[in-house]
mmCIF file of C-alpha atoms in Angstrom:
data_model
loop_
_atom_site.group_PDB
_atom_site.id
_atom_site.type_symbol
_atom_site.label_atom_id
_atom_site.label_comp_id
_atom_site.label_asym_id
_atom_site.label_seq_id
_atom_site.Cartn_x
_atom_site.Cartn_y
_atom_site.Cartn_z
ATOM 1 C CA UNK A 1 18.616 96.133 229.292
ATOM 2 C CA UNK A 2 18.319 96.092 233.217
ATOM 3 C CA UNK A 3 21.705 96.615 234.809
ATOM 4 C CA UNK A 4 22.858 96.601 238.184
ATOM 5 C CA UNK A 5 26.002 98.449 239.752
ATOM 6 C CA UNK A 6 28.027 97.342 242.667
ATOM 7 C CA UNK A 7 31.007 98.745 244.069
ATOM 8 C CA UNK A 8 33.610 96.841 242.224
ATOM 9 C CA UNK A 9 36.510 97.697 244.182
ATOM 10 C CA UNK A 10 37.167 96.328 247.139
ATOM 11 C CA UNK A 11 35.809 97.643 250.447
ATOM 12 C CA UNK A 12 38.204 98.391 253.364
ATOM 13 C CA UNK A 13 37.267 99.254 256.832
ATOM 14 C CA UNK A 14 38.963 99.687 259.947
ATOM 15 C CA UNK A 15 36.545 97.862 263.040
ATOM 16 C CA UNK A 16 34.263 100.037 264.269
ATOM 17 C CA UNK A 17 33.398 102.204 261.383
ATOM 18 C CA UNK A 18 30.268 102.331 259.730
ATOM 19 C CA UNK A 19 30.464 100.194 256.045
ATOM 20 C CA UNK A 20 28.000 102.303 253.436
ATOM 21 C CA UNK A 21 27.719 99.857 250.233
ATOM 22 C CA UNK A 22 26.114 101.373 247.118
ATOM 23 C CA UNK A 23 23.676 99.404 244.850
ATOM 24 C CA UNK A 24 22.380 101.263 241.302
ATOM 25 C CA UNK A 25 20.237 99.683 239.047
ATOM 26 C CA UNK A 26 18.515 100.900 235.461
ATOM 27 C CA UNK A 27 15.971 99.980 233.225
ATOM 28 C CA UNK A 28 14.189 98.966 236.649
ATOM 29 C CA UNK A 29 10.944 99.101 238.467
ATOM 30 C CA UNK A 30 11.539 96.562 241.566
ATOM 31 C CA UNK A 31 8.826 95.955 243.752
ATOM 32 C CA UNK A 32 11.374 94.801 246.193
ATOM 33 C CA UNK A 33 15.033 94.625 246.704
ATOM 34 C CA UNK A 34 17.221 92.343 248.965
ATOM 35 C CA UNK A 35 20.357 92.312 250.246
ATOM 36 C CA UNK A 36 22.702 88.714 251.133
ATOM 37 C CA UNK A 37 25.829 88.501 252.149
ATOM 38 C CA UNK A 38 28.031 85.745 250.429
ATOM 39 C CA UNK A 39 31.129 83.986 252.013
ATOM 40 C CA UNK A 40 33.843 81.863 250.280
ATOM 41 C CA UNK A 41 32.146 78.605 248.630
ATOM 42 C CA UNK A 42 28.902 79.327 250.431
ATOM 43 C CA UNK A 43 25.669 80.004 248.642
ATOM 44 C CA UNK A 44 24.594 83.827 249.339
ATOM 45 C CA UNK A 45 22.567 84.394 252.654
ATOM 46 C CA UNK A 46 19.162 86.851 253.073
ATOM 47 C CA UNK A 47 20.258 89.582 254.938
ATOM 48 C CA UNK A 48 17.560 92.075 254.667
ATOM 49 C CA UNK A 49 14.089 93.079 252.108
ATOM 50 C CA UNK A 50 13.085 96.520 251.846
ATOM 51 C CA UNK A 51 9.677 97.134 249.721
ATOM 52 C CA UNK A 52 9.317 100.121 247.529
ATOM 53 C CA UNK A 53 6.912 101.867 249.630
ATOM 54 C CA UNK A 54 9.897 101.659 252.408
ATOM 55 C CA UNK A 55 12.087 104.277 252.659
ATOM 56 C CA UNK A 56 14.592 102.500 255.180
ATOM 57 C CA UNK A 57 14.986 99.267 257.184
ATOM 58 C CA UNK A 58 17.017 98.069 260.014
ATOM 59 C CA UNK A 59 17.780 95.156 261.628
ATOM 60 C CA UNK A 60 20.092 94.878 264.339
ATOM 61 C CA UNK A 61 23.464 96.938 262.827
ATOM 62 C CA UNK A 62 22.486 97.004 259.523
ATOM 63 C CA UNK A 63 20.297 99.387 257.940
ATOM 64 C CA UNK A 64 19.119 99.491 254.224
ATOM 65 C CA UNK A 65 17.383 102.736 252.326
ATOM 66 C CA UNK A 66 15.893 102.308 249.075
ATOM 67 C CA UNK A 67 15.658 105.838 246.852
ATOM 68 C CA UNK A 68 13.173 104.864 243.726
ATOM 69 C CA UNK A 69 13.723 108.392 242.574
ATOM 70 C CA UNK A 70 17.608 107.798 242.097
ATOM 71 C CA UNK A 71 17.356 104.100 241.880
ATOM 72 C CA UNK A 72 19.651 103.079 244.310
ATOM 73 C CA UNK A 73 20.199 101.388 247.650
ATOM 74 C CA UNK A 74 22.414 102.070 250.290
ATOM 75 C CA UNK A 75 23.261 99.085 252.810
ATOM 76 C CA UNK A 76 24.952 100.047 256.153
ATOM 77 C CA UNK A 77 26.576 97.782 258.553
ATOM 78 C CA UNK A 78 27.326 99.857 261.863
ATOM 79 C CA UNK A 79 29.890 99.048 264.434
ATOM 80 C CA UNK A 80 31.951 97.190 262.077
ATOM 81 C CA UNK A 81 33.377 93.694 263.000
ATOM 82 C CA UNK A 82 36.060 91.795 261.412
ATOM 83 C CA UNK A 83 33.350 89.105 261.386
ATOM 84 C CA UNK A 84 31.275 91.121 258.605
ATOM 85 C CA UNK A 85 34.332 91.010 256.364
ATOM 86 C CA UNK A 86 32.204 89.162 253.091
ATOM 87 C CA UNK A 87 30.845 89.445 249.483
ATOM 88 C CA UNK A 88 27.717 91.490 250.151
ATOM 89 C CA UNK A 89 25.209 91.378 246.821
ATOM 90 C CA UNK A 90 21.999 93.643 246.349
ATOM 91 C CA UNK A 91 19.142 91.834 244.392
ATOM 92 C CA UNK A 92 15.810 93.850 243.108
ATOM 93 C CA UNK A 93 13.226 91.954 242.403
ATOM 94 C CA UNK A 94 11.155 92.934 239.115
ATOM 95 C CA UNK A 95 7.816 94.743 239.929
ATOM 96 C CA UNK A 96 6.063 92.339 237.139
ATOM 97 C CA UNK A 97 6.990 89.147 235.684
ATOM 98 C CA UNK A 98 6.884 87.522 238.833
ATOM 99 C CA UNK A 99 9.604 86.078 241.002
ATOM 100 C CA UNK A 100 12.616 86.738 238.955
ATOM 101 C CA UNK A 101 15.266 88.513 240.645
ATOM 102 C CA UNK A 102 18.553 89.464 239.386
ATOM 103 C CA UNK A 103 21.679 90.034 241.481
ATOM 104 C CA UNK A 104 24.466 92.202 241.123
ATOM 105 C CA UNK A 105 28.518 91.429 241.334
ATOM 106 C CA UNK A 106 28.761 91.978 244.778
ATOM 107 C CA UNK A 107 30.640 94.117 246.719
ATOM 108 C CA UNK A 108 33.660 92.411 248.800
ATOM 109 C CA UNK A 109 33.935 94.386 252.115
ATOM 110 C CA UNK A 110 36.914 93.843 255.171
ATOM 111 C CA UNK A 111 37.300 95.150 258.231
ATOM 112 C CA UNK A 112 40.505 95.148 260.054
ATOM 113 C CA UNK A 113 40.597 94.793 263.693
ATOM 114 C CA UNK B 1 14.854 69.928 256.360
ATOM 115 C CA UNK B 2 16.081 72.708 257.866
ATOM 116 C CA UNK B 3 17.890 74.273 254.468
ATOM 117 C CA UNK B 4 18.276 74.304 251.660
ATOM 118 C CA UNK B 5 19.912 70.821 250.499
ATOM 119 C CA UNK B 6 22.112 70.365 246.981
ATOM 120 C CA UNK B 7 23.878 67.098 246.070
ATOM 121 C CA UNK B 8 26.035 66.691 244.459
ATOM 122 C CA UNK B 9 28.588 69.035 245.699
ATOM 123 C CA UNK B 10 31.243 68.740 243.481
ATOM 124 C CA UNK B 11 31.128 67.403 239.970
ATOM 125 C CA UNK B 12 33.564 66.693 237.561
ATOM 126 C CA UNK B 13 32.431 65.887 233.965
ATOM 127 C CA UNK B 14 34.069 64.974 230.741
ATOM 128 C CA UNK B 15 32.943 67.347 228.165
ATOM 129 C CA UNK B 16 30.206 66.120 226.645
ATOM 130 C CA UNK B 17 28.893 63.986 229.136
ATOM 131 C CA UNK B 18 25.179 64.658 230.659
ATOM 132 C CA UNK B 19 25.005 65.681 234.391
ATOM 133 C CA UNK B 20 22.463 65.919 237.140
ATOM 134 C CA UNK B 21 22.252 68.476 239.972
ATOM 135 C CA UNK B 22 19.526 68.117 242.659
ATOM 136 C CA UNK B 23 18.107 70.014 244.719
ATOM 137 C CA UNK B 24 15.966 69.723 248.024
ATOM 138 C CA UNK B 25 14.131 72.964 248.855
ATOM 139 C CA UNK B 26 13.045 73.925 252.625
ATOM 140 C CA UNK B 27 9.469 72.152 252.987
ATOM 141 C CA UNK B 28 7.016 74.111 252.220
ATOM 142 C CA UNK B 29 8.566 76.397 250.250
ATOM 143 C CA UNK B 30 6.515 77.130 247.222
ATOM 144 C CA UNK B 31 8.745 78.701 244.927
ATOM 145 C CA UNK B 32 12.084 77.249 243.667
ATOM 146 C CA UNK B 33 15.054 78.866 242.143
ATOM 147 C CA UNK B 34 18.476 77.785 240.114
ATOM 148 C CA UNK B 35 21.293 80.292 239.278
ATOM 149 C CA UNK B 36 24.519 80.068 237.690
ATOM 150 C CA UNK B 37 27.551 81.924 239.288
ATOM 151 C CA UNK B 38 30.890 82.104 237.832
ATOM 152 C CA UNK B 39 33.858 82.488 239.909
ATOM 153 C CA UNK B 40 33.924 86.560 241.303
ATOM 154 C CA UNK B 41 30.156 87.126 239.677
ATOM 155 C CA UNK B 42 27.053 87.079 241.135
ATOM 156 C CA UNK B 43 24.429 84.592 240.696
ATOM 157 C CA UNK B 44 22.642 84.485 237.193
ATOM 158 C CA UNK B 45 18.743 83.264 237.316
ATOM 159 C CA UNK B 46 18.715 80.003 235.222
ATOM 160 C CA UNK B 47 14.697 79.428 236.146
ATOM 161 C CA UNK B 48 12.016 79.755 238.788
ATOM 162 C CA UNK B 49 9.289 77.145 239.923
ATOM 163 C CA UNK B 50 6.260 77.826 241.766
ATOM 164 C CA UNK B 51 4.968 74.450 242.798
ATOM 165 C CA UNK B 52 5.350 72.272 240.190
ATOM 166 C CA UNK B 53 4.753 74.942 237.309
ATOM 167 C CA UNK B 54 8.252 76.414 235.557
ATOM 168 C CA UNK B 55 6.726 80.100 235.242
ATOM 169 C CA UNK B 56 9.967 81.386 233.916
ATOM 170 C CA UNK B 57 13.519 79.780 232.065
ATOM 171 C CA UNK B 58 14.616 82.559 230.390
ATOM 172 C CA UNK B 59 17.737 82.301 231.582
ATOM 173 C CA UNK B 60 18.458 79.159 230.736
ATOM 174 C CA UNK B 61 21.904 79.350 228.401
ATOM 175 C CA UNK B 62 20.796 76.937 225.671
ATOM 176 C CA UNK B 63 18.499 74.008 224.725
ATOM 177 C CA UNK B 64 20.747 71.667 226.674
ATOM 178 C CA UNK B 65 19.738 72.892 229.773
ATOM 179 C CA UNK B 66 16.694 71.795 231.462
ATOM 180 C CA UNK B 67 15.231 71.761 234.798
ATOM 181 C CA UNK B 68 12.247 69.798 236.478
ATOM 182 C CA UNK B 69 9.988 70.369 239.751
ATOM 183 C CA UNK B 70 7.589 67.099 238.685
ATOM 184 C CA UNK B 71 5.813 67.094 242.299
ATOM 185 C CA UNK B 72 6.374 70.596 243.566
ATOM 186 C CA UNK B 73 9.385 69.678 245.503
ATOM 187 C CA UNK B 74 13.093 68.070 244.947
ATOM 188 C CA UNK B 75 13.960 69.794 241.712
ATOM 189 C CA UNK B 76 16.737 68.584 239.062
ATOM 190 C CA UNK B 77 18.766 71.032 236.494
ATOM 191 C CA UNK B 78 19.980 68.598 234.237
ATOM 192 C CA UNK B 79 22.696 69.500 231.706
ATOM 193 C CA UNK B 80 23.558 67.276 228.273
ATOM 194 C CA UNK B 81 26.536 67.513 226.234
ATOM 195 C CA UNK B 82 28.624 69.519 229.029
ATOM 196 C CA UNK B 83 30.760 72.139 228.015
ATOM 197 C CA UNK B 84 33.577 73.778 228.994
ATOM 198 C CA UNK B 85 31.477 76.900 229.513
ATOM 199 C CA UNK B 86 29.238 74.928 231.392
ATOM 200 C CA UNK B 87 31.727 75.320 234.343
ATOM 201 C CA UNK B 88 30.296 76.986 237.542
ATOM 202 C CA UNK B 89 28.428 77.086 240.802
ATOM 203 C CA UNK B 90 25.451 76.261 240.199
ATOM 204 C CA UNK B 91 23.059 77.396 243.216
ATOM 205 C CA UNK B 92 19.160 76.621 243.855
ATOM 206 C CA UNK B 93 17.141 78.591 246.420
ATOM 207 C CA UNK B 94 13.900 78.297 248.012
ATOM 208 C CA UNK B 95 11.474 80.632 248.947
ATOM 209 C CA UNK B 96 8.031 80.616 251.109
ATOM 210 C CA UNK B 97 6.380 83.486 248.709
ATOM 211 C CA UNK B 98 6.396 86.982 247.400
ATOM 212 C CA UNK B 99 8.161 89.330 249.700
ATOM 213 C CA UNK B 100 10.275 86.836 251.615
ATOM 214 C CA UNK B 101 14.162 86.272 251.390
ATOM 215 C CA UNK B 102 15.639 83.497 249.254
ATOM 216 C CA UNK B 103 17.355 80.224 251.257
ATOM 217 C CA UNK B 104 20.025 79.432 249.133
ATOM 218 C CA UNK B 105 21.929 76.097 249.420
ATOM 219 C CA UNK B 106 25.569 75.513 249.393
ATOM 220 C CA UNK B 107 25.843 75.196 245.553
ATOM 221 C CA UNK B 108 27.521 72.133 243.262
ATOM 222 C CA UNK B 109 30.648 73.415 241.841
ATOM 223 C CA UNK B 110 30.937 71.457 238.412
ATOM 224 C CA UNK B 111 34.125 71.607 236.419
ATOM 225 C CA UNK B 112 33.859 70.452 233.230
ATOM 226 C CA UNK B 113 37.059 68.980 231.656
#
């Protein structure tokens, strides 16, 4: 069955420092794959959508690369602010079958000033 | 609107009563999502609307969940016979088309007791 995997374990930063968050998945062909970030009682937000023709995407400090070949996504957050401290979830979306899109756990990141 | 609108925010049922959960996507927005996300998980697809068509429910837990889109906009998850497993966030999310981040709403937390 398709499976994603998330860091688990908490994410801890010092501010400043450059936040790498992992996303695997199997049993997967996504066309596309998002990442949101997700705070405390708040519905997740659209951070960034990489296609699988892209190798990498940025947008302002955050930078995503999508490897088909390992099946995995790496999501960086540069210049780290205790501001970014949040649930961060990756989300492929299935190359047929339409829309449906399946998210991971999340990974909970913090950065300490 | 300007997002993603859910009402209501908080429910509390007795188990076995039937609930309601709306939701009122961004205009415009073609294709319509619900997900279910237990406390410290991330969001589980329920269903997926484009327009007024349900294209996919697989994820819908059991024949007492159903969900409507009659005129290609507000949608309604409606749950009968609540149980306690029934208890979650449950999320909808709007989305222009293919290729394009979700906008989720704020969720309704139900609690079924």
């Amino acid at each position: 069955s398709q499976k994603i995997e998330q860091n688990s374990e908490a994410l801890n930063i010092q501010e400043g420092k450059t936040a790498t968050l992992t996303c695997n998945y199997t049993n997967y062909s996504p066309a596309y794959l998002q990442w949101y970030r997700q705070d405390p009682g708040r519905g997740p937000v659209f951070l960034l959508l990489i296609r699988e023709n892209e190798k990498e995407k940025r947008k302002e400090r955050l930078k995503v690369t999508f490897d088909t070949t390992l099946k995995q996504s790496l999501f960086h957050i540069t210049a780290s602010q205790p501001a970014d401290s949040a649930t961060y979830l990756c989300a492929p979306i299935l190359g047929t079958g339409g829309f449906k899109t399946i998210f991971g756990a999340g990974t909970r990141l913090f950065v300490k000033a | 609107g300007a997002g993603v609108s859910q009402s209501p925010r908080y429910k509390v049922a007795k188990r076995g009563q039937d609930v309601a959960l709306r939701c009122d996507p961004i205009s415009g927005h073609v294709s319509l999502f619900w997900y279910q996300q237990a406390l410290g998980q991330g969001p589980e697809f329920l269903t997926y609307f484009q327009n007024e068509a349900q294209l996919d429910k697989s994820g819908l837990p059991s024949d007492r969940f159903f969900a409507e889109r009659p005129e290609g906009s507000v949608s309604t998850l409606k749950i009968q016979r609540t149980q306690q497993e029934d208890s979650a966030v449950y999320l909808c999310a709007s989305s222009l088309e293919r290729g394009h981040g979700y906008t989720f709403g704020s969720g309704t937390r139900l609690t079924v007791v």
